[in-house]
Coordinates of C-alpha atoms in Angstrom, one line a residue:
X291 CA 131.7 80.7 63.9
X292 CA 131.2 84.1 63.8
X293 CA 127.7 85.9 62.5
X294 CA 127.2 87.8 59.6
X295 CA 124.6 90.2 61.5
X296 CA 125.6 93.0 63.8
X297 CA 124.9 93.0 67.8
X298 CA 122.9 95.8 67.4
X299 CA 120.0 94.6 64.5
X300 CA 118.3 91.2 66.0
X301 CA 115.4 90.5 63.8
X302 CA 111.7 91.4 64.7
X303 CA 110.3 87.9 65.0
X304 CA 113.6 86.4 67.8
X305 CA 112.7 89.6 69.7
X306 CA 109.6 89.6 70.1
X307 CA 109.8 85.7 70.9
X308 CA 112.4 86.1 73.5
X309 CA 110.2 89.3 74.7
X310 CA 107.5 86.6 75.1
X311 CA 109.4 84.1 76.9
X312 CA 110.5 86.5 79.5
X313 CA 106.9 87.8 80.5
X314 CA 106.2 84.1 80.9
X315 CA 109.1 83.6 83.2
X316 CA 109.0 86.6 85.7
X317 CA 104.6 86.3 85.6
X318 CA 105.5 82.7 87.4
X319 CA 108.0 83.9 89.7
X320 CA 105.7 86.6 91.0
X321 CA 106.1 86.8 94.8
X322 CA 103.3 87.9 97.0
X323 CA 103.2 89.5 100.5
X324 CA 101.8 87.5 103.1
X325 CA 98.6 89.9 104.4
X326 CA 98.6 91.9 107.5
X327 CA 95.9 90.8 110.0
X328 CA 93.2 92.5 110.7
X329 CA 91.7 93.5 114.4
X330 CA 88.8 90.8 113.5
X331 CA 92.0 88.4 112.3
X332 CA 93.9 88.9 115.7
X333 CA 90.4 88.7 117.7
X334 CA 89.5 85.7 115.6
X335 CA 92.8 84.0 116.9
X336 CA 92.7 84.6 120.6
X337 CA 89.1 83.2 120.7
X338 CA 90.6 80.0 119.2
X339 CA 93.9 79.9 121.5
X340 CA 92.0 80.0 124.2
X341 CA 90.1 76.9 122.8
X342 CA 92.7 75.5 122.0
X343 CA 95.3 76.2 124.6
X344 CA 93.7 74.9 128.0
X345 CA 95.6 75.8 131.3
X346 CA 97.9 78.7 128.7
X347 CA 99.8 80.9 131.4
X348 CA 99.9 84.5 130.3
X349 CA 103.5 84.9 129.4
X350 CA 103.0 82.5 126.8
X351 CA 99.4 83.5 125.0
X352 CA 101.0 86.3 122.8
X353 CA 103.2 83.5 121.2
X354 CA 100.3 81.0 120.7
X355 CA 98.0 83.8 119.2
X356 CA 101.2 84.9 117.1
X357 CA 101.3 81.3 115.9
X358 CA 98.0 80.5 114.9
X359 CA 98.1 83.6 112.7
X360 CA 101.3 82.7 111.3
X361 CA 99.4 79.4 110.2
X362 CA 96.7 80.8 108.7
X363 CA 99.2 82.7 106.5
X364 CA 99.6 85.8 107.8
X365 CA 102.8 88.7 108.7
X366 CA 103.0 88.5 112.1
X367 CA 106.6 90.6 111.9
X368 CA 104.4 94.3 113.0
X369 CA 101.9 92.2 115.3
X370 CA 102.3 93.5 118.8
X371 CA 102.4 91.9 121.8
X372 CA 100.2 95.0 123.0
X373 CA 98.0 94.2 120.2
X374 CA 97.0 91.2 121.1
X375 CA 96.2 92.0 124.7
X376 CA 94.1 95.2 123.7
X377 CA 92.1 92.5 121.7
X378 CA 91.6 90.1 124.8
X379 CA 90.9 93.2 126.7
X380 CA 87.8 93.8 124.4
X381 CA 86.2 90.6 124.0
X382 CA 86.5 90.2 127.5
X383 CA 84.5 93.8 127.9
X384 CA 82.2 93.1 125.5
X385 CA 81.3 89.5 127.2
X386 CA 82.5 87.6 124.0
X387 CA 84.8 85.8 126.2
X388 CA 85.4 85.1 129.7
X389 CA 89.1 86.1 131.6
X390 CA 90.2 82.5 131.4
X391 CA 93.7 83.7 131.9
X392 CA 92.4 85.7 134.9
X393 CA 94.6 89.1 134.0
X394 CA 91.8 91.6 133.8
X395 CA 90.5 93.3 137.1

């Protein structure tokens, strides 16, 4: 069944409902970034693998940290390995923490 209006003139009232529908539509399907972690995020999580983790060996702490940030909903893809010793490295300085992993001299 063919219509009698062209293409090209849709009437104000279908446009403006359709115009409506897809603000709706594309507002729901809004994706957010995770967050990046701060320093105080990454310090926050070695404190708790080492409460966590008992007996950790070294090799495997980055992965644990990485982890528990990863669960707490952040991006962990720009998280360095180096990162997350520098962070050990400073609570242990600061006397926040003691070298339970025993890697600082």
């Amino acid at each position: 069944m063919p219509s009698d209006l062209p293409l090209d003139e849709v009437p104000e009232d279908v446009l403006r409902e359709v115009l409506e529908e897809e603000k709706r539509i594309y507002r729901n399907r809004s994706y957010k970034k995770k967050p990046y972690p701060t320093s105080r995020d990454v310090m926050e999580a070695v404190r708790e693998a080492l409460r966590v983790s008992t007996r950790i060996h070294p090799d495997e702490f980055p992965d644990v940290v990485l982890h528990i940030l990863e669960s707490k909903g952040f991006e962990v893809r720009h998280v360095t390995v180096k990162r997350i010793w520098r962070a050990y490295e400073t609570l242990v300085r600061k006397g926040v923490i003691r070298d339970e992993l025993g890697v600082m001299m």
